[in-house]
Coordinates of C-alpha atoms and ligand atoms in Angstrom, one line a residue:
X1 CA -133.7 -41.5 -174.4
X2 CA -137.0 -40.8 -176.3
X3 CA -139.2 -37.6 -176.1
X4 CA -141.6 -39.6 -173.7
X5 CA -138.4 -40.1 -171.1
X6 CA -137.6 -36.8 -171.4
X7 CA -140.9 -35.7 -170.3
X8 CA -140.8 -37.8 -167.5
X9 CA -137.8 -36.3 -165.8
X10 CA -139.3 -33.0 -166.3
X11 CA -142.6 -32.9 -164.8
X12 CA -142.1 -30.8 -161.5
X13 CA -145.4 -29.9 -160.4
X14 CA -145.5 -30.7 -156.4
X15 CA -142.3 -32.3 -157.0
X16 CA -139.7 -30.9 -154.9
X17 CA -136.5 -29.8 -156.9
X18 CA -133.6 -32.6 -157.5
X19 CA -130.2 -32.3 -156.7
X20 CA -129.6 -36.3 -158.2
X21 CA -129.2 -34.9 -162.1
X22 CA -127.2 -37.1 -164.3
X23 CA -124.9 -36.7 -167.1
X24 CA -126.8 -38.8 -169.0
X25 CA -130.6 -36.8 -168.3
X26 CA -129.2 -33.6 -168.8
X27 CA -127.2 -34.9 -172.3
X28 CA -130.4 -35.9 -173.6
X29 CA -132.5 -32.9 -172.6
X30 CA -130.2 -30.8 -174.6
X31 CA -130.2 -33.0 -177.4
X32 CA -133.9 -32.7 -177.6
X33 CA -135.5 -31.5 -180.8
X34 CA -135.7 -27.7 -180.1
X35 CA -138.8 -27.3 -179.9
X36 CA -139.9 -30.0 -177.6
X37 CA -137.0 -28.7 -175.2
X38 CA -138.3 -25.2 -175.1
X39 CA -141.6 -26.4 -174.5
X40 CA -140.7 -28.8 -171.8
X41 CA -138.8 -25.5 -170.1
X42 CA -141.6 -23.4 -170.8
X43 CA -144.2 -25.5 -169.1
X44 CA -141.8 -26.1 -165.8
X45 CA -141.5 -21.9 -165.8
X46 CA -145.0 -21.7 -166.4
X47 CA -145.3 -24.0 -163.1
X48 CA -143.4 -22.3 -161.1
X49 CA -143.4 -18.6 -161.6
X50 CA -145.5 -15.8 -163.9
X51 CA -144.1 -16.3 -167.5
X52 CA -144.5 -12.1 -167.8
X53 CA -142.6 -11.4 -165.1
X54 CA -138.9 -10.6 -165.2
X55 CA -136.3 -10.2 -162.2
X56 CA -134.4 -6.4 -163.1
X57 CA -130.6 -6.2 -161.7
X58 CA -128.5 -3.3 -162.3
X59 CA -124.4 -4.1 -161.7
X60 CA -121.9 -1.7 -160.5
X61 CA -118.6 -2.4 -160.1
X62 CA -117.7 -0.8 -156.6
X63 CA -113.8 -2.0 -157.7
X64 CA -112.5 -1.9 -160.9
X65 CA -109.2 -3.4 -162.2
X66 CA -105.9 -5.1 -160.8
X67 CA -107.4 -8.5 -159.8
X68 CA -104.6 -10.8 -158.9
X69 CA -106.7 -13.5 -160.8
X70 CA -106.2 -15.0 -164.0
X71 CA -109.8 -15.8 -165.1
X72 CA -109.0 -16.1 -168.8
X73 CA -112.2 -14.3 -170.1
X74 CA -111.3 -11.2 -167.6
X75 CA -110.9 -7.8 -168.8
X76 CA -110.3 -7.0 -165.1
X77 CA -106.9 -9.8 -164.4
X78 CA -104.0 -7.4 -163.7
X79 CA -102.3 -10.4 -165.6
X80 CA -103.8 -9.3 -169.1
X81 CA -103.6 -5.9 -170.8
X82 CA -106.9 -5.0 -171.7
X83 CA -106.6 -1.5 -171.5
X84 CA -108.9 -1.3 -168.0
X85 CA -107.3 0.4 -165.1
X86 CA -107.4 -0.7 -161.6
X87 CA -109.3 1.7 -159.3
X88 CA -110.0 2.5 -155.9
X89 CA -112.8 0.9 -153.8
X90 CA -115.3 3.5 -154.9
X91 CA -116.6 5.7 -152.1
X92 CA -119.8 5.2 -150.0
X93 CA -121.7 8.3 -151.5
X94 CA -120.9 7.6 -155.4
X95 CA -121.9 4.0 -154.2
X96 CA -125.6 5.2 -153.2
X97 CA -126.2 7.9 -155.9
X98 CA -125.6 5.0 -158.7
X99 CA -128.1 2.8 -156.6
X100 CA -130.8 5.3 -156.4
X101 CA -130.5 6.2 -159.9
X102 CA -130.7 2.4 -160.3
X103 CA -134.1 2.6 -158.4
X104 CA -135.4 5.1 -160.0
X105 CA -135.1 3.4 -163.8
X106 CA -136.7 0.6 -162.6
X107 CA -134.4 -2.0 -161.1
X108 CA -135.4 -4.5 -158.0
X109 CA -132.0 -5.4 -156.9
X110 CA -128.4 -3.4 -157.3
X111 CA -125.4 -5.8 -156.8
X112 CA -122.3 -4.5 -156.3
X113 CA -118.9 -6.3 -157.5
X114 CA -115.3 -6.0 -156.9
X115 CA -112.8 -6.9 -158.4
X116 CA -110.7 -8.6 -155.4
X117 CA -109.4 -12.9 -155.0
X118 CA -111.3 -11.7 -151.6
X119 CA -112.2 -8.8 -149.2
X120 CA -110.1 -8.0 -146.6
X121 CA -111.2 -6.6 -143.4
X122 CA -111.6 -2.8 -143.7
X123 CA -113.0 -3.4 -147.2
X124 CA -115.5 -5.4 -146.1
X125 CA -116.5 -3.0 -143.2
X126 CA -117.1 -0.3 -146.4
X127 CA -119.4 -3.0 -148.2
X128 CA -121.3 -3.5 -145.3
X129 CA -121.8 0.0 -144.7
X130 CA -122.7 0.0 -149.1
X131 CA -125.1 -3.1 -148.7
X132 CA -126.8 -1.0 -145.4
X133 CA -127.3 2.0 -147.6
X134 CA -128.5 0.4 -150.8
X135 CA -131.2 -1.8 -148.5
X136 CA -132.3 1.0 -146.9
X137 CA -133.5 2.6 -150.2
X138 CA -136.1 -0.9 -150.3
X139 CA -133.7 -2.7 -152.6
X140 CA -132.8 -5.8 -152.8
X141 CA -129.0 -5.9 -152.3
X142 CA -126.1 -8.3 -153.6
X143 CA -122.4 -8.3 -154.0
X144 CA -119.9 -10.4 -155.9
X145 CA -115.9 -9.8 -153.9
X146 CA -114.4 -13.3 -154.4
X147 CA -113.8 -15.8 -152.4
X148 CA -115.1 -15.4 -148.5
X149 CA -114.4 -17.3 -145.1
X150 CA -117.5 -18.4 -143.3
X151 CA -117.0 -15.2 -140.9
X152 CA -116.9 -13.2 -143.5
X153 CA -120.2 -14.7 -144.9
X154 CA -121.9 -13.8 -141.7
X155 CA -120.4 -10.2 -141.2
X156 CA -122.0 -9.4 -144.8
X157 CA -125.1 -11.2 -143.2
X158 CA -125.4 -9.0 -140.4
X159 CA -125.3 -6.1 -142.9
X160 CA -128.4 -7.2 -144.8
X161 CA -127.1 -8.5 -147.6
X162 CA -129.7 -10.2 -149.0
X163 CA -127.6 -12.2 -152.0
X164 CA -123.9 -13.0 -153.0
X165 CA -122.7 -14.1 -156.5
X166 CA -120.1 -16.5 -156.8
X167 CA -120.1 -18.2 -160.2
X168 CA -118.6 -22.2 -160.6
X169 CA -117.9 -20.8 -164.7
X170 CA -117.8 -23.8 -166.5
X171 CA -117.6 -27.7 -165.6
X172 CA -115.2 -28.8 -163.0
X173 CA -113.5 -30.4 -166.2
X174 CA -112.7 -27.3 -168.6
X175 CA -112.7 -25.5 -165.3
X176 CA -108.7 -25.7 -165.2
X177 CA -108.4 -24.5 -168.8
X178 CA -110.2 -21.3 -167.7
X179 CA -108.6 -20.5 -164.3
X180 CA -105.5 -21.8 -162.1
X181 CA -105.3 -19.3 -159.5
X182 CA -108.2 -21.2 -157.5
X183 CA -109.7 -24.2 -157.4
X184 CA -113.3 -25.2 -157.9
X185 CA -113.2 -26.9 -154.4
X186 CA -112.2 -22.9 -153.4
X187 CA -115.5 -21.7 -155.0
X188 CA -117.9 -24.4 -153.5
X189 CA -116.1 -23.6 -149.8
X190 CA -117.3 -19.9 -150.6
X191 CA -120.9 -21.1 -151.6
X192 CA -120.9 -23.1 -149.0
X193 CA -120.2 -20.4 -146.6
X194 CA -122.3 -18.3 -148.1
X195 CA -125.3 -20.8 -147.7
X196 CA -124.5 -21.4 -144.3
X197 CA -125.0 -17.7 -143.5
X198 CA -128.2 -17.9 -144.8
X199 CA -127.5 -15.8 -147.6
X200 CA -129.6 -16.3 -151.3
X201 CA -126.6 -17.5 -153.5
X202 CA -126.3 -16.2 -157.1
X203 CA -124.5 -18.8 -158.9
X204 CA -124.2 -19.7 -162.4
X205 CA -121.5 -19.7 -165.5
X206 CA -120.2 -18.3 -168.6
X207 CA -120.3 -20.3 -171.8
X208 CA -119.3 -19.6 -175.4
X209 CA -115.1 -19.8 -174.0
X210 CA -114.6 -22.9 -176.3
X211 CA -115.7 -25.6 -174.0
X212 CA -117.5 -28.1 -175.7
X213 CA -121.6 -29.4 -175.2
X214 CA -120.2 -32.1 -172.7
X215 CA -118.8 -28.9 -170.7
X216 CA -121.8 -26.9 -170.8
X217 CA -124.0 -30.5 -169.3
X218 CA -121.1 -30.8 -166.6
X219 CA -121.8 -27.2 -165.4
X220 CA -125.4 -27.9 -165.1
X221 CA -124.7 -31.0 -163.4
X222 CA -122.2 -28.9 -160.9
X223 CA -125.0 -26.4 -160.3
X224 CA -128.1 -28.4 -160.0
X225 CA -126.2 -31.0 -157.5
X226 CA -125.6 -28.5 -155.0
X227 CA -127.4 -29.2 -151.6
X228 CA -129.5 -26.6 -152.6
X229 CA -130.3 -24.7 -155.7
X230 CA -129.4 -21.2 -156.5
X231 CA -132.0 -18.6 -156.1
X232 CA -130.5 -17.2 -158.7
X233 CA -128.6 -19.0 -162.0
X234 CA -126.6 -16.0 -164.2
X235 CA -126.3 -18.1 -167.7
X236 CA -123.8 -15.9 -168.8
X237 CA -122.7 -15.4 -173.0
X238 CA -118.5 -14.5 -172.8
X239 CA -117.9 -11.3 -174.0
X240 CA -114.5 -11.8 -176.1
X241 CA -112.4 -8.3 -174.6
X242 CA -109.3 -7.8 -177.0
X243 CA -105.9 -8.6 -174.5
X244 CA -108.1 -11.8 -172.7
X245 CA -106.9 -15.1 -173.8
X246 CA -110.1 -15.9 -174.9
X247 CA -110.4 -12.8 -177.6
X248 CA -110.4 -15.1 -180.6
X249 CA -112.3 -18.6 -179.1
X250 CA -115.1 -18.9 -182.0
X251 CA -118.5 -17.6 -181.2
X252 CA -121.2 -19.9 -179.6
X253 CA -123.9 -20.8 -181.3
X254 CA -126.9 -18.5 -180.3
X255 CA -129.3 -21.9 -180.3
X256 CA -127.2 -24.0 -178.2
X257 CA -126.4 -20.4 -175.6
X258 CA -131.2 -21.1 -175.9
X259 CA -130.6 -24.7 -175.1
X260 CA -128.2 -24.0 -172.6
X261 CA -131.1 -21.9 -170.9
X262 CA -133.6 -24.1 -171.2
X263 CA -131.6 -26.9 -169.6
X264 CA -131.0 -25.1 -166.8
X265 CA -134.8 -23.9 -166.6
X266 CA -135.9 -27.6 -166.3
X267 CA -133.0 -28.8 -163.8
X268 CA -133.6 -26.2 -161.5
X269 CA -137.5 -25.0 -161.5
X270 CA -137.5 -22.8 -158.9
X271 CA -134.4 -21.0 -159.4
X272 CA -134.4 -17.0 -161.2
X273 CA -132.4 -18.1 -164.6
X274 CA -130.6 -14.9 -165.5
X275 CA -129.9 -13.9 -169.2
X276 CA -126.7 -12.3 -168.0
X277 CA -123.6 -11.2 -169.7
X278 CA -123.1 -11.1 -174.0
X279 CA -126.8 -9.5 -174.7
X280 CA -125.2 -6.3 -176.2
X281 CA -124.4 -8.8 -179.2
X282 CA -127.2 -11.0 -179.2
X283 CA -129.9 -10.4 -181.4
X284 CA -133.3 -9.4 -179.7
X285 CA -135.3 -12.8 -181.3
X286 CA -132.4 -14.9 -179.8
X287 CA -133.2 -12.9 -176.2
X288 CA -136.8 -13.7 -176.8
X289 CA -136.4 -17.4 -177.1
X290 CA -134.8 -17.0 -174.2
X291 CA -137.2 -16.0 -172.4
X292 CA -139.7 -18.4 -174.0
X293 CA -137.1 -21.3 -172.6
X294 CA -137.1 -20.1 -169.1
X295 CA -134.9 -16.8 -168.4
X296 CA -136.9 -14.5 -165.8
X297 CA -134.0 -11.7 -165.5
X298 CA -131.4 -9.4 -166.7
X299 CA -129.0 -7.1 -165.9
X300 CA -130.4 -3.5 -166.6
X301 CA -128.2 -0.5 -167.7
X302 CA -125.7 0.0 -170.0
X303 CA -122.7 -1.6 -168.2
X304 CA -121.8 -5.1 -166.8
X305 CA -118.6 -3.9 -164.4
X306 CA -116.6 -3.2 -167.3
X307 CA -118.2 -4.8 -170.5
X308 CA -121.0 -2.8 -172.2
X309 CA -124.7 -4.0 -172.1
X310 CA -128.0 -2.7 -173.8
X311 CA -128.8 0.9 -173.5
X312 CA -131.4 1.1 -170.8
X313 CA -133.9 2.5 -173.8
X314 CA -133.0 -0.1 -175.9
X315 CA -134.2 -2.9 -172.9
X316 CA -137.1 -0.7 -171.6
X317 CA -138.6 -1.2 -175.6
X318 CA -137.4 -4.8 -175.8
X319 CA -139.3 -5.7 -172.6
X320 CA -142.3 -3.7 -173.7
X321 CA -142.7 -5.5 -176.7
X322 CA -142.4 -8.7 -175.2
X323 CA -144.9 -8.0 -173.2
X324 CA -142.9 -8.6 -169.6
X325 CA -143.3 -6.8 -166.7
X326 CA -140.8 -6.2 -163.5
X327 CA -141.2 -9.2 -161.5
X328 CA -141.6 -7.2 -157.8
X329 CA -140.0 -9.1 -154.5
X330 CA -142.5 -11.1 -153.2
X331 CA -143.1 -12.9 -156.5
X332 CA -139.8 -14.8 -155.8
X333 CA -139.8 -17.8 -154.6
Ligands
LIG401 S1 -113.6 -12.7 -162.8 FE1 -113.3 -11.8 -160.8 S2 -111.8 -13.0 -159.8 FE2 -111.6 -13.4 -162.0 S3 -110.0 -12.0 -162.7 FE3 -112.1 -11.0 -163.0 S4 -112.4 -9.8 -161.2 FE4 -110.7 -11.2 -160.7

C-alpha cells in the first residue's frame, strides 16, 4: 500500500468511525515510515479532540491477590508466586478516603479493580455502594471485577457507574498462549453486557508479552471491529513481575509500543487512547511521542493495583513540560 492509500483510509473528518478494519489496512499503517504514521495519527487526534488535553485516571485496587486466573503477565494469579498477598475486599471508608485524595491531586476519574474471575453477589452490593460514594464526590467512576452477567451489568448501572474495564489483551490468536482459564468469546459476552447496560467500556490490551507485529494488528482489528468503539482504549506496556511466566519475554521495542499507539489513534478516532501500564520504565521522550501519536490519558499516582507507576511529582512535571492540561468531562466525546 503507498503513503497516498494510507492517507486515504485515514481521513476521518465527518466520517463516522469504522468498525470494517482489515488485517491488511492496519498491517500497512504500522508499517508506515514513522513519521508519516505519527503525523497521520496526529492529524486524526487533532480532528477529534484538543491535542493539550489529557484524560487523568487514578487506579486502586479495591481487591488484591488470590485470583483464580492464570493471566500469564499477573502478579495477582494465586497460580504464580509473586510475592503479592491476597486481601480482603477493602472496606467502604478506606475506599472513599483514597478517592478523595485522588480528587484532590488532580484526577477526573478513580477506577476501582479487583482481583476476582467475577463478583459475586454481596461483593457487588459493596461496589455499588463504592461506585455511589466515589460519584458523589463529582468523579467519574469505573471498575474492572472480571467477567459479569448482563444482570450484573445493569445492577452496577443502577449504581452510577459510569465505565467498566475489561481488556481483550492481545489478538484472539496469541490470546491462548497468554490465558486458558477463559475464553475470548467469555470477554466479548462481558463487553457485550456491559454495552448493553449502557455503560462506557474501557477496553484495550497489553503488548510487549512476546507476541509478534501480526498479534499486536490482530488486537487492533479485535478492538476496532466491535459494534462500537471503546470510549476508552488502555494500550498497555507489560510490566515483567519476577514469579509471572512472562518475567524474562524480551523487552518491546519502545518505537513499535509508539506505533502501536498511533495505530490505534487512527482506527479508532474518537476513542480516549490511554498510555496505561509500563511508564515507570519508559523513558519520558518515548511518553512524549506518545502523546504526539495520539494518547490523551494516563493513569496518575504511584501505583497500577500492584505494579508501581510514576511518582505523582514526577508526572505533574512531565505533563507541565509538555505543555498538557487535564482534559475536564465534558471535553469527551
Ligand atoms: S489480570 Fe485480572 S483476571 Fe487475570 S489473574 Fe490478574 S486479577 Fe485475575
Amino acid at each position: 500500500m503507498s503513503i497516498a492509500e494510507a492517507q486515504a483510509l485515514t481521513l476521518t473528518q465527518g466520517v463516522p468511525p469504522r468498525h470494517d478494519w482489515t488485517r491488511e489496512e492496519l498491517r500497512a499503517l504500522f508499517d508506515l515510515p514513522l513519521s508519516e504514521l505519527i503525523f497521520r495519527a496526529q492529524s486524526i487526534h487533532r480532528e477529534n479532540f484538543d491535542p493539550a488535553a489529557v484524560q487523568i485516571s487514578t487506579l486502586l485496587s479495591i481487591k488484591t491477590g488470590g485470583c483464580p486466573e492464570d493471566c500469564a503477565y499477573c502478579p495477582q494469579s494465586a497460580q504464580y508466586d509473586t510475592g503479592v498477598r491476597a486481601e480482603k475486599l477493602m472496606p467502604l471508608d478506606a475506599v472513599l478516603r483514597e478517592a478523595r485524595a485522588a480528587r484532590d491531586a488532580g484526577a477526573g476519574r478513580f477506577c476501582m479493580g479487583a482481583a476476582w474471575r467475577s463478583p459475586k453477589e454481596r461483593d457487588l452490593d459493596a461496589v455499588c455502594a463504592m461506585v455511589e460514594g466515589v460519584k458523589a464526590m463529582g468523579l467519574e467512576t469505573c471498575a474492572t471485577l472480571g467477567m459479569l452477567t448482563a444482570a450484573q451489568a445493569r445492577v452496577l448501572k443502577a449504581a452510577g457507574l459510569d465505565y467498566y474495564n475489561h481488556n481483550l489483551d492481545s489478538s484472539p490468536d496469541y490470546y491462548g498462549e497468554i490465558i486458558t482459564t477463559r475464553t475470548y468469546e467469555d470477554r466479548l459476552d462481558t463487553l457485550a453486557h456491559v454495552r448493553a447496560a449502557g455503560i462506557n467500556v474501557c477496553c484495550g490490551g497489553i503488548v510487549g508479552m512476546g507476541e509478534t507485529r501480526e498479534d499486536r494488528v490482530g488486537m487492533l482489528e479485535a478492538l476496532a471491529n466491535l459494534p462500537a468503539h471503546p470510549e476508552s482504549v488502555p494500550i498497555n506496556m507489560l510490566v515483567r513481575v519476577p514469579g509471572t511466566p512472562l518475567a524474562d519475554v524480551p523487552p518491546l521495542d519502545p518505537i513499535e509500543f509508539v506505533r502501536t499507539i498511533a495505530v490505534a489513534r487512527i482506527a479508532m478516532p474518537r476513542s480516549v487512547v490511554r498510555l496505561s501500564a509500563g511508564r515507570e520504565e519508559m523513558s519520558e521522550e518515548t511518553q512524549a511521542l506518545c502523546f504526539l501519536a495520539g494518547a490523551n490519558s494516563i493513569f496518575y499516582g504511584p501505583k497500577l493495583l500492584t505494579t508501581s507507576n510514576p511518582a505523582r511529582d514526577r508526572d505533574r512535571a512531565l505533563i507541565d513540560r509538555l505543555g498538557l492540561t487535564p482534559m475536564k468531562t465534558e471535553q469527551l466525546r
